[in-house]
PDB file of C-alpha atoms in Angstrom:
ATOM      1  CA  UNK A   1       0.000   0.000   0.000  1.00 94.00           C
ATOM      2  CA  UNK A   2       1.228   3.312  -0.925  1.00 96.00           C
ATOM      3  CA  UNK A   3      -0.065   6.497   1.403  1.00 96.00           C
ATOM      4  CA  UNK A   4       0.454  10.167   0.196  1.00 97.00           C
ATOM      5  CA  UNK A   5      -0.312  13.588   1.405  1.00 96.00           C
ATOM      6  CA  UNK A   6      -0.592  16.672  -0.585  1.00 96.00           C
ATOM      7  CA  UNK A   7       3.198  17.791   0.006  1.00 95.00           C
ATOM      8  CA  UNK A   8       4.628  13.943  -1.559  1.00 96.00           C
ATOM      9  CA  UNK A   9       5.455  14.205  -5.298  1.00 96.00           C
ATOM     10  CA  UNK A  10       3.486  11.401  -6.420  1.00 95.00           C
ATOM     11  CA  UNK A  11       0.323  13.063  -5.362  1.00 97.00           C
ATOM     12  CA  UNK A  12      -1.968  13.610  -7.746  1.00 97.00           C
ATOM     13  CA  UNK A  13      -4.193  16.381  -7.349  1.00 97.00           C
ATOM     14  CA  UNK A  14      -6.486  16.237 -10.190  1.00 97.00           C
ATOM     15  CA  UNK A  15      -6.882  12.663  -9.448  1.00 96.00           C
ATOM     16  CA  UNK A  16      -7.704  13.089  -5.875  1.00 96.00           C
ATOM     17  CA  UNK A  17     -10.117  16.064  -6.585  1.00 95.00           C
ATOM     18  CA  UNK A  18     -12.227  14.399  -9.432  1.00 94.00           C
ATOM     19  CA  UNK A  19     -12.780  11.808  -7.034  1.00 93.00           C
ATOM     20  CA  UNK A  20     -13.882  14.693  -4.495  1.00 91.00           C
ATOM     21  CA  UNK A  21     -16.165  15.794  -6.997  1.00 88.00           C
ATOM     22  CA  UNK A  22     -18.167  12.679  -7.305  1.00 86.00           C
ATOM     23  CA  UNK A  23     -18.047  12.102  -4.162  1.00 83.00           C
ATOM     24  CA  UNK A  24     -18.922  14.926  -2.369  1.00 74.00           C
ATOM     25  CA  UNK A  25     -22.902  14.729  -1.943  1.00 65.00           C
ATOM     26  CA  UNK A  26     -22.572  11.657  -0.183  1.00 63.00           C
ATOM     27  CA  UNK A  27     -19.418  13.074   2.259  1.00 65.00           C
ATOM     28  CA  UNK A  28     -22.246  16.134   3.549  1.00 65.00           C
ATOM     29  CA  UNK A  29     -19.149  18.327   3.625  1.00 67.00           C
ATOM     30  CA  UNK A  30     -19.579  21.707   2.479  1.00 73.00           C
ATOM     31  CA  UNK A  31     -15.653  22.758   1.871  1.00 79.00           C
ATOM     32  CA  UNK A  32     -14.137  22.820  -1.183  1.00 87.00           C
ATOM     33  CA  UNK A  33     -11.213  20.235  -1.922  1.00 91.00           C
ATOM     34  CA  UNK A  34      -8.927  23.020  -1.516  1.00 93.00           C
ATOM     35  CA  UNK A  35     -10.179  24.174   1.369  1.00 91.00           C
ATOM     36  CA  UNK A  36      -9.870  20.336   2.889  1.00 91.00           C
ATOM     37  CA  UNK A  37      -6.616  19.405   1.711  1.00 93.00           C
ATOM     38  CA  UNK A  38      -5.004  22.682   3.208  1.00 91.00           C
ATOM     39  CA  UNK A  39      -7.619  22.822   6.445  1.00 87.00           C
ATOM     40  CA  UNK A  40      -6.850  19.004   7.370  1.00 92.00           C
ATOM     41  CA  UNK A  41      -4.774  15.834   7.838  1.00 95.00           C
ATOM     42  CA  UNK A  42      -5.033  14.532   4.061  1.00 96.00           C
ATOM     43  CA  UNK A  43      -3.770  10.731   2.707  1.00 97.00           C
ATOM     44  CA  UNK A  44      -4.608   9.429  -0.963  1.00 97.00           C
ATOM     45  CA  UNK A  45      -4.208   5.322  -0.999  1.00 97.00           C
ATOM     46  CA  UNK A  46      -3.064   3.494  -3.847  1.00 96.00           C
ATOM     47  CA  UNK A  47      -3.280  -0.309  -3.448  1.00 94.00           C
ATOM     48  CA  UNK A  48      -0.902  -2.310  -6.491  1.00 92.00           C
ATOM     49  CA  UNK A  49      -0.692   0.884  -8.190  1.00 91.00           C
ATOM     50  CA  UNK A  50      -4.379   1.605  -8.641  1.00 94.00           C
ATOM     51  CA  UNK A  51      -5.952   4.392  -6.540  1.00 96.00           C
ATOM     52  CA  UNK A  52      -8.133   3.579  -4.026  1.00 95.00           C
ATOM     53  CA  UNK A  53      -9.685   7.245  -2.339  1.00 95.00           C
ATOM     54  CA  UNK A  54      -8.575   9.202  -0.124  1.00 96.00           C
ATOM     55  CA  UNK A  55      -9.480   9.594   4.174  1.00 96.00           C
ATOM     56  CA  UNK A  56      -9.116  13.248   6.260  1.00 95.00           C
ATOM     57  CA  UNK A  57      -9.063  13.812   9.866  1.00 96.00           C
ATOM     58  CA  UNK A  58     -10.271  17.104  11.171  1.00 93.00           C
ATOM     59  CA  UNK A  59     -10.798  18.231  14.770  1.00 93.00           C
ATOM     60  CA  UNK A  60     -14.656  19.295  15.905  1.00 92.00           C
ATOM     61  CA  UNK A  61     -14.592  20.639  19.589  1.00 93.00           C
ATOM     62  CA  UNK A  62     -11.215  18.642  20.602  1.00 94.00           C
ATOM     63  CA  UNK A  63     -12.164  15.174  19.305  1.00 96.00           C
ATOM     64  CA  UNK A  64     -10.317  14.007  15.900  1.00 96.00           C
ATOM     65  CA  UNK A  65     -12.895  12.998  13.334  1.00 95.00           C
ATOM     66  CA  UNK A  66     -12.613  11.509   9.660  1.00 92.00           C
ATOM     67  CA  UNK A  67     -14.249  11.356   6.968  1.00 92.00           C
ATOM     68  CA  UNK A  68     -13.503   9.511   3.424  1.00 92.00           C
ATOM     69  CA  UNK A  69     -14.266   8.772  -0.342  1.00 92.00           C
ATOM     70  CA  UNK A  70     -13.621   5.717  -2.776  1.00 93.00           C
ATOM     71  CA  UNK A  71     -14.092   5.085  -5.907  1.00 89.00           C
ATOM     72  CA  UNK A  72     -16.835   2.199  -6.220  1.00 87.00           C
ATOM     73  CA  UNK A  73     -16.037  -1.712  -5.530  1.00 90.00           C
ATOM     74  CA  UNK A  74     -13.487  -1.250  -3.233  1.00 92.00           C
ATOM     75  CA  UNK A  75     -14.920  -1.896   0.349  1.00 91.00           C
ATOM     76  CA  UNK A  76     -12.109  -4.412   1.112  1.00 94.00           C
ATOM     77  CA  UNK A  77      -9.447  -1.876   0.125  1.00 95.00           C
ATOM     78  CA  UNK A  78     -11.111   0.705   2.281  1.00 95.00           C
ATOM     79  CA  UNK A  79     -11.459  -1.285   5.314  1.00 95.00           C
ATOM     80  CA  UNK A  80      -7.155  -1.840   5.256  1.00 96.00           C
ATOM     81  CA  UNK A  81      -6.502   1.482   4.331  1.00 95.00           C
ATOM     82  CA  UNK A  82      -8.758   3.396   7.665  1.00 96.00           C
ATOM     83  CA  UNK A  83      -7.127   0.673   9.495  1.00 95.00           C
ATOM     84  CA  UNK A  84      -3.954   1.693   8.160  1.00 95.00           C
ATOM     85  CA  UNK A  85      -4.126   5.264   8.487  1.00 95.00           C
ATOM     86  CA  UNK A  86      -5.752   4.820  12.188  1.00 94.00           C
ATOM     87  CA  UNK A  87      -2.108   3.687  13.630  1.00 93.00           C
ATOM     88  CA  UNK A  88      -1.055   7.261  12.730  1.00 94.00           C
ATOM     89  CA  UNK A  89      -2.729   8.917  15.540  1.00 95.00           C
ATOM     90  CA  UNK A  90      -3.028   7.890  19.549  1.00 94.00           C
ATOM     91  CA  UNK A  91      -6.446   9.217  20.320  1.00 96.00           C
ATOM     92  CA  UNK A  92      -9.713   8.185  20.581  1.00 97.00           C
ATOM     93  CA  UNK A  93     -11.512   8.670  16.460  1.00 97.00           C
ATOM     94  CA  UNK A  94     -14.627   9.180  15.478  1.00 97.00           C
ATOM     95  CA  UNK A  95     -16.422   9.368  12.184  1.00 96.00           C
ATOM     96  CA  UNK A  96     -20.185  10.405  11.345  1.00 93.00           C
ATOM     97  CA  UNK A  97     -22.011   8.694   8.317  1.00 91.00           C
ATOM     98  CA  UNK A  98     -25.297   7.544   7.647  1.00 89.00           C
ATOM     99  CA  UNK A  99     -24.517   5.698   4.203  1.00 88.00           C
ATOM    100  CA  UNK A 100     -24.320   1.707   4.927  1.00 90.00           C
ATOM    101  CA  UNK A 101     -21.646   0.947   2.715  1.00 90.00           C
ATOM    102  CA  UNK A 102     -19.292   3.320   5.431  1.00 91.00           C
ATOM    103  CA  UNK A 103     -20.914   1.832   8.216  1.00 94.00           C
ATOM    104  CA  UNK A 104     -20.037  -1.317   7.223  1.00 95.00           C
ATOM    105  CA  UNK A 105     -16.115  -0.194   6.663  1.00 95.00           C
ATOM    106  CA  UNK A 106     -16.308   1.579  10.063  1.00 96.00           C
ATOM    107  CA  UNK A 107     -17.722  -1.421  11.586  1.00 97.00           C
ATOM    108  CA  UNK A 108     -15.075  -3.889  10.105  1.00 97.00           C
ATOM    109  CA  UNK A 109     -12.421  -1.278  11.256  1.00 96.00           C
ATOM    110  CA  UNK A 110     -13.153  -1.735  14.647  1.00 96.00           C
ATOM    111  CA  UNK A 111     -14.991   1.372  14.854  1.00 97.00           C
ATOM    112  CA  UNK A 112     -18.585   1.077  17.430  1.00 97.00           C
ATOM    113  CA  UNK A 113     -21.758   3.085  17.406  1.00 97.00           C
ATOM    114  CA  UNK A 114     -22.578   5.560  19.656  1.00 96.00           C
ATOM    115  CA  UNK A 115     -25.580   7.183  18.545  1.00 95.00           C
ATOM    116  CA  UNK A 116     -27.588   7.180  15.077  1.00 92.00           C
ATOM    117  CA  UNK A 117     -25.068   8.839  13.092  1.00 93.00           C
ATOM    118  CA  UNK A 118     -21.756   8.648  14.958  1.00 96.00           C
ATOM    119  CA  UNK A 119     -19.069   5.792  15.672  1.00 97.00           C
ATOM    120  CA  UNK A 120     -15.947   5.902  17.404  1.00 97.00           C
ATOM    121  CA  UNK A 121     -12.537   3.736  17.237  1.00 97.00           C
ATOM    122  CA  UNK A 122     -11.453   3.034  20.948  1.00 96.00           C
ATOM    123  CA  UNK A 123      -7.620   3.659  21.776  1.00 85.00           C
ATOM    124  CA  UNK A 124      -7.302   0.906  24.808  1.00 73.00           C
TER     125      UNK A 124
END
């Protein structure tokens, strides 16, 4: 697995941002791509050379949150890269979503539910 950020060479903006684009009804995130790669924690994921999406942390009110978007048939791909990207940080994450195909990454990532729309990955 190969992880960039925006300041790695390899990183390919206009790749990362037409995925954005597509994405970005489903993500209920009202910044521009822009705005989130220079506001946030930003990783693209390429898996055997193919690009998988990209995940962002951000902090609301002290707690670290994510959020993420993939290009389609790739659940199993998704569900190693959060995992990989969640060794990064020592603190409690959380992530909001409401779409089932996240849920079902976030659950498979170890992450648990704590109310209708938010789940949270444990640091023990």
């Amino acid at each position: 697995m190969l992880i960039l950020t925006p300041k790695d060479n390899l990183f390919n903006y206009d790749e990362a941002k037409k995925l954005y684009e597509q994405s970005v009804k489903s993500l209920q995130d009202t910044n521009s791509f822009d705005e989130i790669l220079e506001r946030n924690h930003f990783f693209s994921f390429y898996i055997e050379k193919k690009f998988i999406g990209c995940i962002y942390f951000y902090d609301i009110d002290g707690k670290l949150f994510f959020n993420g978007f993939a290009g389609r048939k790739t659940h199993k791909q998704n569900i190693e890269c959060i995992k990989s990207v969640l060794k990064f940080y020592n603190c409690d994450i959380y992530a909001r979503s409401t779409k089932k195909p996240a849920i079902l990454c976030l659950l498979k990532a170890g992450f648990k539910k704590i109310d209708d729309s938010t789940y949270k990955y444990e640091r023990r």
